[in-house]
mmCIF file of C-alpha atoms in Angstrom:
data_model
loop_
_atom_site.group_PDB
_atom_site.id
_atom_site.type_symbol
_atom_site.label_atom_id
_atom_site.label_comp_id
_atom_site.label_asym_id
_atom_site.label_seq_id
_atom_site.Cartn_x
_atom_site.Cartn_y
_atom_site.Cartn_z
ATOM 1 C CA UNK A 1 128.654 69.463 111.589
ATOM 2 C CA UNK A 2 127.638 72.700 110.042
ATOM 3 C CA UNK A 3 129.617 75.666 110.447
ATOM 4 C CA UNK A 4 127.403 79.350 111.616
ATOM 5 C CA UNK A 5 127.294 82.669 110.569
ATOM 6 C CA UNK A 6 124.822 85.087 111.404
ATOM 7 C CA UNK A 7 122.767 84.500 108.053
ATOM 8 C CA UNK A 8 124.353 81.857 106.674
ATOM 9 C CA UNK A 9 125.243 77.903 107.173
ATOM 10 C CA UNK A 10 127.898 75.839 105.409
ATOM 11 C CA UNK A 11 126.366 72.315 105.501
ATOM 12 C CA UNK A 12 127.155 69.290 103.720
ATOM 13 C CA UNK A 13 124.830 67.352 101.169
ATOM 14 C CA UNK A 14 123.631 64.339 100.793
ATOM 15 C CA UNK A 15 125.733 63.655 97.741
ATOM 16 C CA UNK A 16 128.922 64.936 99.256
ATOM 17 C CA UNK A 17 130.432 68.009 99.044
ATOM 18 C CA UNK A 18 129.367 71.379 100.453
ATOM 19 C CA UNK A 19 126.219 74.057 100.329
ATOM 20 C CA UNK A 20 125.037 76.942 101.974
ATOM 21 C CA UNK A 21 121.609 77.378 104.029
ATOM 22 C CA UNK A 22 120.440 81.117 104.212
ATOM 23 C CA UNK A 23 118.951 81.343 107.588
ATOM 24 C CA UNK A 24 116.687 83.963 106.345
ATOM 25 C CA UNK A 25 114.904 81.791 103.325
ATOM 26 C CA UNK A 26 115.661 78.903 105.421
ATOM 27 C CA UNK A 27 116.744 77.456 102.349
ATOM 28 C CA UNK A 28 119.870 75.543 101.049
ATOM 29 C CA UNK A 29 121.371 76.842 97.676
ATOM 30 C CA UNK A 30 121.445 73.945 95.083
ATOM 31 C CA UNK A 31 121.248 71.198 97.375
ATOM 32 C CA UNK A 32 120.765 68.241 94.970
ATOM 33 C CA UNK A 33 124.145 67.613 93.145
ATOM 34 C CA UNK A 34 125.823 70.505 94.579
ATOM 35 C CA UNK A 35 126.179 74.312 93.402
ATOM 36 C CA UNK A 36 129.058 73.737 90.546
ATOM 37 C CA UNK A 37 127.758 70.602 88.982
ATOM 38 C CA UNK A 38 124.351 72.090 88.751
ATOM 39 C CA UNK A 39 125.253 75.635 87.746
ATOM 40 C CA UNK A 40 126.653 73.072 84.448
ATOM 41 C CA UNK A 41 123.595 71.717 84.078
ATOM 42 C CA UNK A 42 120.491 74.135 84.437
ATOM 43 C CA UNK A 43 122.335 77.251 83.469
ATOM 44 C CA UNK A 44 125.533 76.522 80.871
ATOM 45 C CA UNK A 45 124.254 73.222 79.325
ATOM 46 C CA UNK A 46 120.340 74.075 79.198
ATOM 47 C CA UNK A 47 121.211 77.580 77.871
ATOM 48 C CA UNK A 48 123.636 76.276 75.041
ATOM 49 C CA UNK A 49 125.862 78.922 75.886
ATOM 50 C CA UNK A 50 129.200 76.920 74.684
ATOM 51 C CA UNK A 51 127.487 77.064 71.288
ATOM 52 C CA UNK A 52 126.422 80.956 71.532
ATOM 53 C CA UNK A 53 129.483 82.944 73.107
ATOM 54 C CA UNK A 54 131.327 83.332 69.744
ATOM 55 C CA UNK A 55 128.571 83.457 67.258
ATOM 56 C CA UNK A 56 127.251 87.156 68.996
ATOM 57 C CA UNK A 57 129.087 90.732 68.083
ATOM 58 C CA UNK A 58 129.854 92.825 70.925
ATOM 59 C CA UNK A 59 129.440 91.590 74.631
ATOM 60 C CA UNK A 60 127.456 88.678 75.508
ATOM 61 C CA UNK A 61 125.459 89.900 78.551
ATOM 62 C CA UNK A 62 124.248 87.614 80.932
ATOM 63 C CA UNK A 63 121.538 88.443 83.712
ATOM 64 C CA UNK A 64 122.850 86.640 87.088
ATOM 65 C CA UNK A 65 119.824 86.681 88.806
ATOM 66 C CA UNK A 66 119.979 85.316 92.413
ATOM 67 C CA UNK A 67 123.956 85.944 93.280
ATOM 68 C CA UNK A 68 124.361 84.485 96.242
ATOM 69 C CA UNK A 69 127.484 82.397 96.429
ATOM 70 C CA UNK A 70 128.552 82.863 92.826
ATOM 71 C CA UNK A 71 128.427 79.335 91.845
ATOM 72 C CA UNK A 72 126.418 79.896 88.719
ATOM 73 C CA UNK A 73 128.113 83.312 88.038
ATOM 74 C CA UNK A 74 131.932 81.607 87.716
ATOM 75 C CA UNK A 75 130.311 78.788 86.288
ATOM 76 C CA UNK A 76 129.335 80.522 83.119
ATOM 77 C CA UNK A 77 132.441 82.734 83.310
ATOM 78 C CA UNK A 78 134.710 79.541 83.737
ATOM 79 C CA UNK A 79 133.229 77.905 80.368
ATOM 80 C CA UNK A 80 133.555 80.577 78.790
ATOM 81 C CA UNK A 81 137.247 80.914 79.215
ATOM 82 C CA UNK A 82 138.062 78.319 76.293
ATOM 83 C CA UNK A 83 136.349 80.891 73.528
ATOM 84 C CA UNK A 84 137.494 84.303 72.276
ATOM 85 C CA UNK A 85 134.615 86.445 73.636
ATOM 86 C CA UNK A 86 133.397 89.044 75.315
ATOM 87 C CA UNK A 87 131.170 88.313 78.379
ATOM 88 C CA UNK A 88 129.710 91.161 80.268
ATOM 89 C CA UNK A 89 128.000 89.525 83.945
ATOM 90 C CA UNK A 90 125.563 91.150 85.478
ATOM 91 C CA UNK A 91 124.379 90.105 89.214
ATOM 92 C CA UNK A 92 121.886 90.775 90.966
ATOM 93 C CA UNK A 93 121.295 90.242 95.188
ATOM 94 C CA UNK A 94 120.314 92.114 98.099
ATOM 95 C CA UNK A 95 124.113 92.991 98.366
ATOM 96 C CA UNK A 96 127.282 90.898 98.925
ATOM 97 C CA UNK A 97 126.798 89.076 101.911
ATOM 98 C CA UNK A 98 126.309 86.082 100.567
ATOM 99 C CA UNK A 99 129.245 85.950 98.366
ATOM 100 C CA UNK A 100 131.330 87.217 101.021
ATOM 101 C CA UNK A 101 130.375 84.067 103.354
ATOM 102 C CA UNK A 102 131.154 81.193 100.132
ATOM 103 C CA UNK A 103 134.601 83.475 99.802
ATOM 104 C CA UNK A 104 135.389 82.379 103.504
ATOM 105 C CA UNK A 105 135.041 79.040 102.873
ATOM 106 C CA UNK A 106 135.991 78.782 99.454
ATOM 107 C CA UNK A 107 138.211 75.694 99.822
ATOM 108 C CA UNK A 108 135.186 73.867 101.227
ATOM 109 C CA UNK A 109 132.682 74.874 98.265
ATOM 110 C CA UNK A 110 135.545 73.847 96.103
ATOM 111 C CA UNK A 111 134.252 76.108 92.765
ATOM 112 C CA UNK A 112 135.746 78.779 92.740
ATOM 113 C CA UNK A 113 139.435 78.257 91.629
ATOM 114 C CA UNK A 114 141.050 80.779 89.612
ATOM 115 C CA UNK A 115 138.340 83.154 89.852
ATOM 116 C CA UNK A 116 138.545 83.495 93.855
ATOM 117 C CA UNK A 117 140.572 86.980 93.904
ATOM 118 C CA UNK A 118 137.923 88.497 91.005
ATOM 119 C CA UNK A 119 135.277 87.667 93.279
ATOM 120 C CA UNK A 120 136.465 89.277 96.423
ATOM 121 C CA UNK A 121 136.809 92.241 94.670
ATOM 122 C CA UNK A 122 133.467 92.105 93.645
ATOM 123 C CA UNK A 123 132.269 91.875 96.424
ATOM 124 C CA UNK A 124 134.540 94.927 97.918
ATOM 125 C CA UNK A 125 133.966 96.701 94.687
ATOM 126 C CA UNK A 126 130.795 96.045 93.150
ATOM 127 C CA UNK A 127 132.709 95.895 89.399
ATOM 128 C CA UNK A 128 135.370 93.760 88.309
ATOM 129 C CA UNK A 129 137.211 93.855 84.862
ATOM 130 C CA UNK A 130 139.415 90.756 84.014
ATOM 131 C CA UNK A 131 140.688 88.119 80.963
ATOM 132 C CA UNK A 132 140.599 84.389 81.693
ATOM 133 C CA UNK A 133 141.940 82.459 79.043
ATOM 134 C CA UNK A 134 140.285 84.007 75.981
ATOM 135 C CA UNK A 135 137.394 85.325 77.520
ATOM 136 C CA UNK A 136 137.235 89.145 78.194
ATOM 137 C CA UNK A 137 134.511 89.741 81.333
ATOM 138 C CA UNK A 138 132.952 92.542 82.670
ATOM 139 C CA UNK A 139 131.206 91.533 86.113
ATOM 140 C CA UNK A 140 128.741 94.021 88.185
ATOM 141 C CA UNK A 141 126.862 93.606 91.149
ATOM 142 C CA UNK A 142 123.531 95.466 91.071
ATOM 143 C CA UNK A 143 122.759 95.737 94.724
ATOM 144 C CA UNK A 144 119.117 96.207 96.036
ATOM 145 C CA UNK A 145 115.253 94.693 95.914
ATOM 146 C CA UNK A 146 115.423 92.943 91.950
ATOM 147 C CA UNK A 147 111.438 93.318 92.056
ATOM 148 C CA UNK A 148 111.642 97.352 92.924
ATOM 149 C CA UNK A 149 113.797 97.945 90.215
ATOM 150 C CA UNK A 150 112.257 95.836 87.401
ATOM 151 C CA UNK A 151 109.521 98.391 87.949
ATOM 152 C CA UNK A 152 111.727 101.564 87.281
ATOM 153 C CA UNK A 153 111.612 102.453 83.120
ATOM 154 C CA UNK A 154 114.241 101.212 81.192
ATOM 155 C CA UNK A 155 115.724 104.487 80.828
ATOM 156 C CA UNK A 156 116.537 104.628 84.329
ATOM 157 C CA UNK A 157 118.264 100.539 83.613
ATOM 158 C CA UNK A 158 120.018 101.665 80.427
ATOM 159 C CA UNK A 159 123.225 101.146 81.835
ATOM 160 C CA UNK A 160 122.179 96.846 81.971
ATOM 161 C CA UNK A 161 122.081 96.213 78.509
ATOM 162 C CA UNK A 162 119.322 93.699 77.349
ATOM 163 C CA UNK A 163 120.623 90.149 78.413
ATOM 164 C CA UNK A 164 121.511 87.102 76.005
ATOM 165 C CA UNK A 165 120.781 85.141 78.758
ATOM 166 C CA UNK A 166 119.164 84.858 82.366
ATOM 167 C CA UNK A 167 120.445 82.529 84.829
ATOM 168 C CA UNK A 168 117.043 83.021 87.225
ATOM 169 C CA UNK A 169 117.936 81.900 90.647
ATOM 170 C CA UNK A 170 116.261 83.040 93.162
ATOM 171 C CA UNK A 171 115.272 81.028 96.137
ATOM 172 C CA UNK A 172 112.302 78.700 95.702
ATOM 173 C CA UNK A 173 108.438 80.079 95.060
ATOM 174 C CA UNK A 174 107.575 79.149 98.505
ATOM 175 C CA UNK A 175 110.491 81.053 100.539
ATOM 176 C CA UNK A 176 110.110 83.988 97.853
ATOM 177 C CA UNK A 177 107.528 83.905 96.311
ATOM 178 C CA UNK A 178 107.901 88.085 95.434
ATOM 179 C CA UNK A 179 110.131 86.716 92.717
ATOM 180 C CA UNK A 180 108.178 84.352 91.034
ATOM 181 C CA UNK A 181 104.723 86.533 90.025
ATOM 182 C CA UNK A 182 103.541 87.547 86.815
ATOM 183 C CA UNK A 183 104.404 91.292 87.185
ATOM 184 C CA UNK A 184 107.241 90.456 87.417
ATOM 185 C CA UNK A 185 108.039 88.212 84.685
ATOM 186 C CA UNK A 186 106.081 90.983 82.649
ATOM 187 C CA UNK A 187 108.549 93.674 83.621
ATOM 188 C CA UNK A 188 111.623 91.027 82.950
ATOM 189 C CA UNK A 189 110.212 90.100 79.475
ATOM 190 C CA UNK A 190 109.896 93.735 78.610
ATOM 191 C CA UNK A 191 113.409 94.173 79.024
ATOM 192 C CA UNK A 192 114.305 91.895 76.354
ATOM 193 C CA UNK A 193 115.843 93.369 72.980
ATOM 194 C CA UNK A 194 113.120 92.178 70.322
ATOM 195 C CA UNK A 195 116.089 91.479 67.824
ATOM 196 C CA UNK A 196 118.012 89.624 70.180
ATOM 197 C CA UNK A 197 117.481 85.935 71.115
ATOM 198 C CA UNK A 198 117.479 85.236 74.947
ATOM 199 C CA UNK A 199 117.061 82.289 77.011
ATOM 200 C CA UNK A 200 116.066 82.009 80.584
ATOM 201 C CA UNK A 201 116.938 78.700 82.610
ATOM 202 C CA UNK A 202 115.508 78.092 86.413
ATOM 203 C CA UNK A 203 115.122 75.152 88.139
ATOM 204 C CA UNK A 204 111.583 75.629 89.191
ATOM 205 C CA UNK A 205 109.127 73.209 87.335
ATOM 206 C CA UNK A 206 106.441 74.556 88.989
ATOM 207 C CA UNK A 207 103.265 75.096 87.206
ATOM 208 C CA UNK A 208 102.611 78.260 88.265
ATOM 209 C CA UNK A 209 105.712 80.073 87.316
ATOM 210 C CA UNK A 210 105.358 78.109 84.048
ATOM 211 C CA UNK A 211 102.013 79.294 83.360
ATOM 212 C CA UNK A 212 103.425 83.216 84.354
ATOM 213 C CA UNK A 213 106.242 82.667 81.816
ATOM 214 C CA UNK A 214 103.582 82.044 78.682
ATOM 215 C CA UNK A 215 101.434 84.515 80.070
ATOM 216 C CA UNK A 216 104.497 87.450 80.408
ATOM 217 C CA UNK A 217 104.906 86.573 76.652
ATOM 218 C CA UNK A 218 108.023 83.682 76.618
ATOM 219 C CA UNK A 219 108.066 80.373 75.183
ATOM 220 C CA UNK A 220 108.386 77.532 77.468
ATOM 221 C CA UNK A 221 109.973 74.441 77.673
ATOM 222 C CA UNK A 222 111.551 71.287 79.691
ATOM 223 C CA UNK A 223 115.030 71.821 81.209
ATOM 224 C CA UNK A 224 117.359 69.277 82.261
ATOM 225 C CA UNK A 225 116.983 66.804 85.290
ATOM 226 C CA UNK A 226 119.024 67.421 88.446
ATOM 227 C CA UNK A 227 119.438 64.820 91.401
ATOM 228 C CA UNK A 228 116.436 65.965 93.241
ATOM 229 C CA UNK A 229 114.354 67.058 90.199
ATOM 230 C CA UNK A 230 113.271 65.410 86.795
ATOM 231 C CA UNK A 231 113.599 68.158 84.832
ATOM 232 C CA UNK A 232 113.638 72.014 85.370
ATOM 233 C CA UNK A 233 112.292 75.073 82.936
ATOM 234 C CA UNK A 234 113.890 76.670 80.067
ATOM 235 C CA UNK A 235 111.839 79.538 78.245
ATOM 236 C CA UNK A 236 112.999 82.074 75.387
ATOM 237 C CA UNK A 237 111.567 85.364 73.766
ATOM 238 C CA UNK A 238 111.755 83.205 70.243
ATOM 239 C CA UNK A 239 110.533 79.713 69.333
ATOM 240 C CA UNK A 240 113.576 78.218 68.347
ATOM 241 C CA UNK A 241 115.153 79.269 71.557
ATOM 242 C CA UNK A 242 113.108 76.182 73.621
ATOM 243 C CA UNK A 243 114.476 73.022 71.940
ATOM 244 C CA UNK A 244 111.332 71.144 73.990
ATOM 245 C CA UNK A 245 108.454 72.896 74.058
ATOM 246 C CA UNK A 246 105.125 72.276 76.538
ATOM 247 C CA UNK A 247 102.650 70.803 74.657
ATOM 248 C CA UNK A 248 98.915 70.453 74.066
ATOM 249 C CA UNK A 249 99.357 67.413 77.327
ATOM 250 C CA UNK A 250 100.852 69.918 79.290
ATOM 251 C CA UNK A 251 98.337 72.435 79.106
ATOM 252 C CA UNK A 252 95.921 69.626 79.798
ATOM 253 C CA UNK A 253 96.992 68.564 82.849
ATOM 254 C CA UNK A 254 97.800 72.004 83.531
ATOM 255 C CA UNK A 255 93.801 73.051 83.079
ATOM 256 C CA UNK A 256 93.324 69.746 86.519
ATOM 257 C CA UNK A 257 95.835 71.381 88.206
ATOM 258 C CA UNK A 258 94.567 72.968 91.546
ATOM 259 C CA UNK A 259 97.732 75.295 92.105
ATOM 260 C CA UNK A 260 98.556 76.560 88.010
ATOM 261 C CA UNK A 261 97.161 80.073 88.678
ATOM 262 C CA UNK A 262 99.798 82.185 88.238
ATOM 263 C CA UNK A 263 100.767 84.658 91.291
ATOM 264 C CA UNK A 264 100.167 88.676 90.695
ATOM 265 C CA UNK A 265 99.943 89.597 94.624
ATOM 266 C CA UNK A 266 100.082 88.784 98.532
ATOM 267 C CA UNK A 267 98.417 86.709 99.889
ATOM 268 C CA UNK A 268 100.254 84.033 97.589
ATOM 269 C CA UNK A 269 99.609 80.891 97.537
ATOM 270 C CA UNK A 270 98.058 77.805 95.106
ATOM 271 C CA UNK A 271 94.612 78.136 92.761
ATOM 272 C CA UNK A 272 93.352 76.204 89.931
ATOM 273 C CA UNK A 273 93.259 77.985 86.686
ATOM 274 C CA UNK A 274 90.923 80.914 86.213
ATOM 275 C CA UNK A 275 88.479 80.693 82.703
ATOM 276 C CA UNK A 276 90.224 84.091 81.885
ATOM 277 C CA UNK A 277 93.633 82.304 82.580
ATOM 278 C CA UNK A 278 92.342 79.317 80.631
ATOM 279 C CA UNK A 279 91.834 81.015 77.805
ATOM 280 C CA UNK A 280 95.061 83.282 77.714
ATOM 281 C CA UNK A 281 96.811 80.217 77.812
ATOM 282 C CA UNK A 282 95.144 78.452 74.715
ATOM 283 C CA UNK A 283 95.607 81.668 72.695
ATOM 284 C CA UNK A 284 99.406 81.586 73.363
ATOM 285 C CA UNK A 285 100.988 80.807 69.890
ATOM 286 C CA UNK A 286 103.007 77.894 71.556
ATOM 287 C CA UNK A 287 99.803 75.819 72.105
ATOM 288 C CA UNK A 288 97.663 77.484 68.416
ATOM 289 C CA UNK A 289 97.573 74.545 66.490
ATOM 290 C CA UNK A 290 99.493 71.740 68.678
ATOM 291 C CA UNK A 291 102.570 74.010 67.961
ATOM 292 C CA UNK A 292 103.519 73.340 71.230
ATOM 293 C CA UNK A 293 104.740 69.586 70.320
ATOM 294 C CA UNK A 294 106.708 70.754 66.939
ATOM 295 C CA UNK A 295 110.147 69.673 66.554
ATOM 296 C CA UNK A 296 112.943 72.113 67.858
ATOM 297 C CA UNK A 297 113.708 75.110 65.470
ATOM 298 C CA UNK A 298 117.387 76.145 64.758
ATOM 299 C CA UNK A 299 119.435 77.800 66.932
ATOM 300 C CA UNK A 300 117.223 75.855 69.720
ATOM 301 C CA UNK A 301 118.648 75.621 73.052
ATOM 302 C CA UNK A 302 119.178 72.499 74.147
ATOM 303 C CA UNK A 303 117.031 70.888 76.574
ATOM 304 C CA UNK A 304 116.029 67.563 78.175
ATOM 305 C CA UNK A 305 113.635 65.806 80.178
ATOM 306 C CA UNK A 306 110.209 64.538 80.494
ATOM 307 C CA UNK A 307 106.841 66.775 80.565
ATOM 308 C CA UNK A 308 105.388 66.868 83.585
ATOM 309 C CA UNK A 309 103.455 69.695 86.320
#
């Protein structure tokens, strides 16, 4: 039995345990192996943050993209409690709601733990300053439309400091697709400090957001295998930030693909490949030279899985 809210569900999945269904996307949030276990494995394991908290001066910031139930938020914050850091959080949603409904049935979602009376104030508050274990965090909430204000300059942004890494999780191309265009992943990569390595994990494998990725200027690469999915997508501002790179086979089977065009405006929905796409594509310095097969560079984040569209 499923429990209602106005927006939201609480269902159970098919692996045990507990999810929420947004009545809106008509979605459920991580419904393979369950929100905690794969906020581990596409967001803190993919994004090799255990290996990059302590080696960065100042705050590590992390871009919490997709809010909702905080699963991937207290995930990363959680990990991070076993190194002396500082971790500043930054998510964004259409507001609180969400969160609000996983607080109210926190002892059936089962992840939040210690980090259960942060998170309501959070959500009352909008900013929450706390220590857990060694970890310093700073946690905001940046309310509002995520695809308006990637288009304001970043002057107006200046007080969200360039990430070290994006946790993108919004719901799935289909339900939302707004989040999941070039434009947008344009505006997003031009946020990025130049000097500063960052790594985005989602678990879309899709071809098309793949194919915006290279073409809004990241690498690209394979991300780890959930229950449901056989692998997921990693991509950096730097080469040695995608431990497995797409390759030349890849972009092959990406050039037969009848739904790799990447999505720039309504009405949205799956193309082959234009010529001018095409060759954008081959010009991208991941795929100059079969560069896209090359061995992981240092400081690569570590990935798994097998290439595929």
């Amino acid at each position: 039995m499923s429990q209602a809210n106005a927006e939201f569900q609480l269902v159970p999945l098919r692996r045990g345990g507990m999810g929420i269904r947004s009545e809106r996307y008509g979605e459920i949030c991580h419904p393979g192996v369950g929100p905690r276990e794969e906020a581990e494995q596409v967001y803190v394991g993919a994004l090799g943050l255990r290996g990059r908290w302590a080696t960065e001066p100042g705050d590590f910031v992390v871009w919490d993209v997709g809010l909702g139930g905080a699963a991937n938020a207290t995930a990363v914050i959680q990990a991070a409690a076993a190194v002396d850091c500082s971790l500043r959080v930054v998510s964004f949603d259409w507001g609180p709601e969400p969160l609000r409904f996983a607080l109210r049935h926190a002892c059936e979602l089962g992840y939040f733990g210690e980090l259960k009376g942060w998170c309501q104030i959070l959500a009352d508050q909008g900013l929450v300053r706390f220590e857990l274990g060694r970890v310093r965090v700073r946690w905001e909430l940046v309310a509002g439309d995520f695809t308006e204000r990637m288009k304001w300059s970043p002057g107006e942004t200046a007080d969200f400091p360039a990430p070290h890494a994006i946790l993108y999780d919004p719901h799935s191309p289909s339900a939302n697709p707004e989040m999941w265009t070039l434009p947008l992943f344009e505006a997003l990569r031009g946020r990025l400090d130049s000097n500063r390595l960052c790594g985005l994990a989602t678990y879309s494998r899709s071809t098309a957001v793949r194919v915006a990725l290279l073409l809004a200027g990241f690498w690209v690469g394979v991300g780890v295998g959930t229950a449901t999915k056989e692998e997921t997508t990693v991509a950096s501002n730097r080469k040695e930030g995608v431990a497995v790179p797409l390759d030349g086979r890849w972009l092959e089977r990406c050039r037969r693909s009848g739904a790799a065009e990447p999505w720039d405006r309504p009405p949205f929905g799956g193309r082959p490949l234009t010529e001018a796409t095409w060759a954008r594509l081959r010009e991208h310095p991941q795929f100059v030279g079969g560069q896209g097969g090359g061995a992981p560079g240092n400081g690569a984040l570590p990935t798994v899985g097998l290439d595929a569209l």
